[in-house]
XYZ file of N, CA and C in Angstrom:
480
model
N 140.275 -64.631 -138.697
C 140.753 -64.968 -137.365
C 141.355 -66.372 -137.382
N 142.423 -66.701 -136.740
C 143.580 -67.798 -136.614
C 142.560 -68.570 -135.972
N 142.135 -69.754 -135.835
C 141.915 -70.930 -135.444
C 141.976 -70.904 -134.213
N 143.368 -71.008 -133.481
C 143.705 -70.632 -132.238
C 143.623 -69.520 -131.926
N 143.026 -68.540 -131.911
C 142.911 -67.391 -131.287
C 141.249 -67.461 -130.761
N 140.524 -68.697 -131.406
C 139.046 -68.614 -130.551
C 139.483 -68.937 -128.895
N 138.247 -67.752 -128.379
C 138.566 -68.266 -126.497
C 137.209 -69.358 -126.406
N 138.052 -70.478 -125.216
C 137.345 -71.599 -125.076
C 137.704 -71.600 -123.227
N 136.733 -72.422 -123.004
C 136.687 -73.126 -121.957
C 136.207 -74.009 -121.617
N 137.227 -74.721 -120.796
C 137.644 -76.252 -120.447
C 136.532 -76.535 -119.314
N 136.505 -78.313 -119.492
C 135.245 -78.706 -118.585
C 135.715 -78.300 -117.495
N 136.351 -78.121 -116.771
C 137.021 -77.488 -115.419
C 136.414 -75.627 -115.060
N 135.969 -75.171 -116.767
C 136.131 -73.526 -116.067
C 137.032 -72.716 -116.458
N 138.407 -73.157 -116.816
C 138.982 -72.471 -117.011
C 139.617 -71.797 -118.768
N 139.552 -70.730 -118.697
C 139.211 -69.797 -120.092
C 140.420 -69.523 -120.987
N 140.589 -70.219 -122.006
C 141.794 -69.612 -122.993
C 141.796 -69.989 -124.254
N 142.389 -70.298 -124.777
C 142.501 -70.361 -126.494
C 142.787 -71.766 -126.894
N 142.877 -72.006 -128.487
C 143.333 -73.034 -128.791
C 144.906 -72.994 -129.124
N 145.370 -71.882 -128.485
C 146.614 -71.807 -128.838
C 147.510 -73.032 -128.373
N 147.406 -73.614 -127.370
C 148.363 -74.697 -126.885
C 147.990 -75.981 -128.095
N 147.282 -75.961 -129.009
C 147.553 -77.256 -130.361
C 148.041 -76.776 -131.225
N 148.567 -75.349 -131.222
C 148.782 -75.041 -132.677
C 150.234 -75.954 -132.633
N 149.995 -76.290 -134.295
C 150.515 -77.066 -134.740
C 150.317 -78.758 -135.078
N 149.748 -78.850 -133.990
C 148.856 -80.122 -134.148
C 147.775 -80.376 -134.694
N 147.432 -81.808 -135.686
C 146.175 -82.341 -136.346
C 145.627 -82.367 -135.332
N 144.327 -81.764 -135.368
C 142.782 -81.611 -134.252
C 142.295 -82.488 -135.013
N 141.147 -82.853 -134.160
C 139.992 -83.359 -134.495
C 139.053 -82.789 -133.499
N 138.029 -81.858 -134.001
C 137.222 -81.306 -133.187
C 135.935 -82.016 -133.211
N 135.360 -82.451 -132.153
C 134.259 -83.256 -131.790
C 132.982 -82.241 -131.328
N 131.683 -81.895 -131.480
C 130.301 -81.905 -130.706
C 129.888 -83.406 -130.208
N 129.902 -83.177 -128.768
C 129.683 -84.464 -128.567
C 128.506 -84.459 -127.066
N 127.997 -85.681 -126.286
C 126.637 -85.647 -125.749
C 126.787 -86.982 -125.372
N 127.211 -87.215 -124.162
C 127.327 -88.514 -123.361
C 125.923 -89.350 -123.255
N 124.985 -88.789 -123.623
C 123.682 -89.524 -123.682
C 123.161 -89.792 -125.077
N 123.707 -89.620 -126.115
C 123.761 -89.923 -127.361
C 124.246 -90.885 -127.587
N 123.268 -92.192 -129.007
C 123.548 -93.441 -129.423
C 124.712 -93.507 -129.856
N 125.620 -92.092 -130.603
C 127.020 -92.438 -131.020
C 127.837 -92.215 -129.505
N 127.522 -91.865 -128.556
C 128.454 -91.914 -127.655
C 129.252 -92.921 -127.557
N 128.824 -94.053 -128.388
C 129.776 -95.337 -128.181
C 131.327 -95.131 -129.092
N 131.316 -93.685 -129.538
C 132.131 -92.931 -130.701
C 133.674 -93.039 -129.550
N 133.307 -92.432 -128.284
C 134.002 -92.282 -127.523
C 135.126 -92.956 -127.331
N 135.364 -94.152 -127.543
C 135.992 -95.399 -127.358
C 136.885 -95.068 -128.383
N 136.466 -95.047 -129.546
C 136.988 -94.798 -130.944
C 137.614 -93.342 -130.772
N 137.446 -92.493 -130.430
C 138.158 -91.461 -130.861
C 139.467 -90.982 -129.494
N 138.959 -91.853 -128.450
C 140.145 -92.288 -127.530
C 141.163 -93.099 -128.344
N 141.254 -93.974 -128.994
C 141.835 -94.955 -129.305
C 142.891 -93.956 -130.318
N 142.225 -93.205 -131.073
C 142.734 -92.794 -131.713
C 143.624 -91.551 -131.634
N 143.335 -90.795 -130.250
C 144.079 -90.004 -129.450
C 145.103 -90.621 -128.309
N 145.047 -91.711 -128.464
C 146.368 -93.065 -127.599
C 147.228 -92.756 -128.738
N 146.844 -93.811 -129.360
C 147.567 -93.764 -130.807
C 148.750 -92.760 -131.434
N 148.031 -91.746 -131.772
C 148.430 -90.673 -132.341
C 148.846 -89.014 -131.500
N 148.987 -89.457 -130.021
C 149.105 -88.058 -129.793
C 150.743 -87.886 -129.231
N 151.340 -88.805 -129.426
C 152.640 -88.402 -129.451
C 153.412 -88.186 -130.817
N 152.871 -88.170 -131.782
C 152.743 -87.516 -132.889
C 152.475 -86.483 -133.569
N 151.822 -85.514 -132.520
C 150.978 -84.473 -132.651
C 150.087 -84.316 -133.021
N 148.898 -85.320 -132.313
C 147.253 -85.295 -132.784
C 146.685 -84.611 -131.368
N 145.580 -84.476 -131.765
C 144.402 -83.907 -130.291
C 142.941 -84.895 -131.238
N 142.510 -85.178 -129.882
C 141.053 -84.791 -130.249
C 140.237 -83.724 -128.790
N 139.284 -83.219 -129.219
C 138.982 -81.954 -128.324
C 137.722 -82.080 -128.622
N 136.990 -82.259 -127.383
C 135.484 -82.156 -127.219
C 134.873 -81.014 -126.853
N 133.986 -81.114 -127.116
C 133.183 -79.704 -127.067
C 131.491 -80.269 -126.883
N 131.113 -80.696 -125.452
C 129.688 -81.480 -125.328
C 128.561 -80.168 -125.943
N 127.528 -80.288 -126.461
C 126.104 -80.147 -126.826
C 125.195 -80.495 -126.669
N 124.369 -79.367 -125.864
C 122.782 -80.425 -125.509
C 121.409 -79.462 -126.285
N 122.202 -79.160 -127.677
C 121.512 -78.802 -128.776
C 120.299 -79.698 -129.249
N 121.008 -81.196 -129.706
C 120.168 -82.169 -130.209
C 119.214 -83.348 -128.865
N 118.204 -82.723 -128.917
C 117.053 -83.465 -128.026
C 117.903 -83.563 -126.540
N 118.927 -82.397 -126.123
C 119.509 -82.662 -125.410
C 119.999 -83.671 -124.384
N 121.188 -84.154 -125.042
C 121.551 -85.711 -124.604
C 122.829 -85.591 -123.887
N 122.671 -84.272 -123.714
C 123.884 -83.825 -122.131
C 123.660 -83.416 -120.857
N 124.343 -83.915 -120.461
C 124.022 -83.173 -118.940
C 124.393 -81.594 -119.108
N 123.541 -80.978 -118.226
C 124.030 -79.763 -118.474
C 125.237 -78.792 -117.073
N 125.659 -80.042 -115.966
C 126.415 -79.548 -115.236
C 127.753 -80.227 -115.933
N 129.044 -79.397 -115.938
C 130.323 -80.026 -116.203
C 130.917 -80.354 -115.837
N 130.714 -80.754 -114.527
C 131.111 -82.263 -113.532
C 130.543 -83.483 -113.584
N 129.367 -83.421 -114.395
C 128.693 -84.684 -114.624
C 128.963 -85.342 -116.027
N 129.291 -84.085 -116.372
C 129.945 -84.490 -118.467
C 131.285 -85.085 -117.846
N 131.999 -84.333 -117.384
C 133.218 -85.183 -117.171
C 133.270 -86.414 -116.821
N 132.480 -86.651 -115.715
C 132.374 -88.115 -114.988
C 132.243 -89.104 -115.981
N 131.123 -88.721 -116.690
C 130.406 -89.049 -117.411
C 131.701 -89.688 -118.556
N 132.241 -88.966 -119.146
C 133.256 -89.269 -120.104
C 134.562 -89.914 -119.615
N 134.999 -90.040 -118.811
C 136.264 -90.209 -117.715
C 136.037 -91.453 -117.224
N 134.715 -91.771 -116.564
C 134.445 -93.076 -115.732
C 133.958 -93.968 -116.793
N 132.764 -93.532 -117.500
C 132.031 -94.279 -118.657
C 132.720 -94.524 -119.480
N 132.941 -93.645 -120.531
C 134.525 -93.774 -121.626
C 135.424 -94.012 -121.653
N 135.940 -94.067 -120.848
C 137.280 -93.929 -120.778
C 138.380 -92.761 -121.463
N 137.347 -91.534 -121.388
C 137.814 -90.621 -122.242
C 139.048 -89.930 -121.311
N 140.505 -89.542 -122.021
C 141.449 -88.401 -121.599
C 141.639 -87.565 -122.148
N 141.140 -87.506 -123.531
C 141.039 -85.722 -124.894
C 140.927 -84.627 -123.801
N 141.031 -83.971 -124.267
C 140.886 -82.636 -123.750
C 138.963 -82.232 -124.259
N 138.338 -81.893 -122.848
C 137.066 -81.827 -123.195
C 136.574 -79.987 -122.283
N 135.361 -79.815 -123.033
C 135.387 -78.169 -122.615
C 134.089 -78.080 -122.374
N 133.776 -76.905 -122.195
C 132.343 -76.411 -121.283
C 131.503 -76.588 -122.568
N 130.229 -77.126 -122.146
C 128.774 -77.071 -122.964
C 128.691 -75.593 -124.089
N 128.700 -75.949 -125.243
C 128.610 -75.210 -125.765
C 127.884 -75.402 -126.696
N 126.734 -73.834 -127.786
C 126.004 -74.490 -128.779
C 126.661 -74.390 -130.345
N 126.164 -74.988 -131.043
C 127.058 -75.509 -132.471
C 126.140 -74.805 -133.611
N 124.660 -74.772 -133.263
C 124.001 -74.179 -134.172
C 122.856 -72.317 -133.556
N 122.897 -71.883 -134.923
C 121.748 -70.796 -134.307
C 122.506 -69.721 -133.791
N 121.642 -68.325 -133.466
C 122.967 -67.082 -133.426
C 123.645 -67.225 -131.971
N 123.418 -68.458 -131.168
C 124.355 -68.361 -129.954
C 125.100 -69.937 -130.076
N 125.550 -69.851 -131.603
C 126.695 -70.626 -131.611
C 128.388 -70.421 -131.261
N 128.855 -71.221 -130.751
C 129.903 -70.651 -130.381
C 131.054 -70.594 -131.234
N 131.369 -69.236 -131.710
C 132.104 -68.299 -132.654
C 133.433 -69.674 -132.868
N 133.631 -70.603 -132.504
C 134.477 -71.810 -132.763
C 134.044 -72.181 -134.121
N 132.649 -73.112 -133.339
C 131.682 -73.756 -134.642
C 131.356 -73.075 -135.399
N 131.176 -71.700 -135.703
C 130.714 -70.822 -136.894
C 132.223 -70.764 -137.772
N 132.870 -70.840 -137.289
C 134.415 -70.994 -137.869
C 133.850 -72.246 -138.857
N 134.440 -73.278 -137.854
C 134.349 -74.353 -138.742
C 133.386 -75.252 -139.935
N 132.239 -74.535 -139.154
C 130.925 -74.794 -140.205
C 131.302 -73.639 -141.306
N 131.643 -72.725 -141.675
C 132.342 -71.942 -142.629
C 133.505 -72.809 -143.421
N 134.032 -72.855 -143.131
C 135.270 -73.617 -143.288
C 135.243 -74.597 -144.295
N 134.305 -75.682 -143.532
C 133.958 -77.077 -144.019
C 132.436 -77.580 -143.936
N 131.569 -77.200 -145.065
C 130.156 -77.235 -144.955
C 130.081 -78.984 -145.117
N 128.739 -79.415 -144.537
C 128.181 -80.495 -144.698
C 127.447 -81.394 -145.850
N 126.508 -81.923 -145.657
C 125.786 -82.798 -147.050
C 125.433 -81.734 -147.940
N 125.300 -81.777 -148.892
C 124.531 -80.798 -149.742
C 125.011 -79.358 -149.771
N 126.255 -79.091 -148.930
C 126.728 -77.641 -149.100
C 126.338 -77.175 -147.684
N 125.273 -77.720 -146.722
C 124.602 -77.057 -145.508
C 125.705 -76.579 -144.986
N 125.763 -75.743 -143.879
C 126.904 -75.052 -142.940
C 125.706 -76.028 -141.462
N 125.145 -76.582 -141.357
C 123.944 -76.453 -140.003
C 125.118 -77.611 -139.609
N 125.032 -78.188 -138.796
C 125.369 -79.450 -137.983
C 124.190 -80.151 -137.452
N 123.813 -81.233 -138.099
C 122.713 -81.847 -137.602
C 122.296 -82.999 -136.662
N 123.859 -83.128 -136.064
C 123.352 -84.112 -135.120
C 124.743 -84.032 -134.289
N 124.861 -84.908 -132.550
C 125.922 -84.956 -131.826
C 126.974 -85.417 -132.966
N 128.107 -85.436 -132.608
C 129.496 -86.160 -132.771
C 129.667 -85.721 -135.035
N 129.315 -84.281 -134.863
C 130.279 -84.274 -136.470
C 131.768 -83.863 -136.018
N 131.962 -84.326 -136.992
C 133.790 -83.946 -136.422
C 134.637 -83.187 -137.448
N 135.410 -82.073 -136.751
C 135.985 -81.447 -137.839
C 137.680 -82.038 -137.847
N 138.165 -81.948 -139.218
C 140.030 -82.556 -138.965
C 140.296 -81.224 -139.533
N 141.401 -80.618 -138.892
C 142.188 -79.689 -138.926
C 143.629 -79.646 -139.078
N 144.391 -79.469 -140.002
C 145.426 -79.757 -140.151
C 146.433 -78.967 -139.240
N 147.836 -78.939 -139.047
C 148.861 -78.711 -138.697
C 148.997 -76.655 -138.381
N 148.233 -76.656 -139.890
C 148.056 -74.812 -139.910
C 147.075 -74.025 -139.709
N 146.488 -75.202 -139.105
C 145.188 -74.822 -138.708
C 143.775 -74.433 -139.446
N 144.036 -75.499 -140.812
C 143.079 -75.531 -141.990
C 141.843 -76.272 -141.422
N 140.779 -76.061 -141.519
C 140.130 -77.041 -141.680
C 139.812 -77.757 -143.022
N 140.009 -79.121 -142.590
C 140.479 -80.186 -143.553
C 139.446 -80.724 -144.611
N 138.511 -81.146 -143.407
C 137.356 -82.174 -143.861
C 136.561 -82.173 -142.358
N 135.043 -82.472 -143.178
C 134.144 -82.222 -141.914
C 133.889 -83.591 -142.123
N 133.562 -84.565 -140.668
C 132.777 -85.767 -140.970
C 131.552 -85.892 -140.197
N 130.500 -86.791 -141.330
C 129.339 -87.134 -140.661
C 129.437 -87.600 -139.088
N 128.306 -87.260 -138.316
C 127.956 -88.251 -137.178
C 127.917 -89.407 -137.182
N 127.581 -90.462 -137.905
C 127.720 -91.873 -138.060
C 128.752 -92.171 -138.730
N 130.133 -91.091 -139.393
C 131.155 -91.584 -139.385
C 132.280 -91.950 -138.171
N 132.218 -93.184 -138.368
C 133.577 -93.778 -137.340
C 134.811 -93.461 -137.111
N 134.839 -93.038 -135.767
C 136.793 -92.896 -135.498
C 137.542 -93.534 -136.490
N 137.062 -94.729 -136.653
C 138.186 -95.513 -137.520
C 138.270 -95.695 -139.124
N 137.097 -95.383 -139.321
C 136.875 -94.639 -140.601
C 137.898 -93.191 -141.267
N 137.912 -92.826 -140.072
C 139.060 -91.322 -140.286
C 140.266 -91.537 -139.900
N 140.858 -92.677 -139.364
C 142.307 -93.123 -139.656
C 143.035 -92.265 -140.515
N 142.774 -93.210 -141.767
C 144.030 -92.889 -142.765
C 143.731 -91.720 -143.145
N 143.026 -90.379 -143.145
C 142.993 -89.358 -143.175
C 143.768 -88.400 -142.459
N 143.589 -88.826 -141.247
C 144.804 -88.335 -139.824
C 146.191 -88.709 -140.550
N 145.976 -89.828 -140.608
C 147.245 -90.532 -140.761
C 148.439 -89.975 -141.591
N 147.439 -89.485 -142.945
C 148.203 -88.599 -144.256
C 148.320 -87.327 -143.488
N 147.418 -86.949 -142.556
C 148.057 -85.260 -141.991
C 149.255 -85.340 -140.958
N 149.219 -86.486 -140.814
C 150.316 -86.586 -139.067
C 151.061 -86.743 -140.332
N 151.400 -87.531 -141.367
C 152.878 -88.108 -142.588
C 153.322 -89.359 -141.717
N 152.365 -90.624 -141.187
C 152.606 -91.163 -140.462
C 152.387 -92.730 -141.213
């Protein structure tokens, strides 16, 4: 199955695909406004300023998998990311990343691009997947890896 052909929905509610990036470097985020990396936020804005007239995304996808550090209404994630963050990515409904009611996205990408040691699990908020142009997944990064740490990685997929 194409990348973009998973159905998603947006913190708003409303239901469709990833078809509107194809073509564009993603960076897919699990992320949790009450989580210590939430300060990630800043950073991966910066880096969706930057780069999205170039054809980057970054795309959130909140989780209140880990010791749940989300709100679980999606008017309060938004606020939450919008007022606090200063986040404008494109962000989507609560969804889970691990276990058999993961959402058929993340089983993609944990396939795709396994973690430390070979794991497929995701073990904490904010791993991030980079996805190239054809909708490869690229490279998975740790949670305590930095937006800005993954620069020049983007950077070689945008040819920038």
């Amino acid at each position: 199955m194409s990348l973009y052909a998973f159905e998603v929905t947006d913190i708003r509610g409303n239901t469709g695909t990833l078809e509107p990036w194809k073509g564009q470097v993603l960076l897919i985020v699990n992320t949790a406004t009450g989580c210590g990396f939430a300060r990630q936020f800043g950073g991966l804005e910066s880096l969706y300023q930057k780069y999205r007239d170039h054809g980057f995304a970054v795309l959130g996808f909140p989780c209140r998998q880990f010791m749940r550090q989300e709100f679980s209404e999606r008017s309060r994630i938004e606020q939450a990311c919008r007022r606090d963050h200063g986040v404008t990515f494109p962000l989507f409904s609560v969804i889970n990343v691990n276990g058999p009611g993961a959402h058929p996205l993340f089983r993609h990408l944990k396939r795709e691009a396994r973690g430390f040691l070979g794991t497929r699990s995701i073990k904490w908020n904010f791993t991030k997947f980079l996805v190239d142009r054809d909708g490869r997944v690229v490279r998975r990064f740790a949670p305590a890896t930095t937006p800005e740490t993954m620069e020049p990685h983007i950077r070689r997929l945008l040819g920038v």
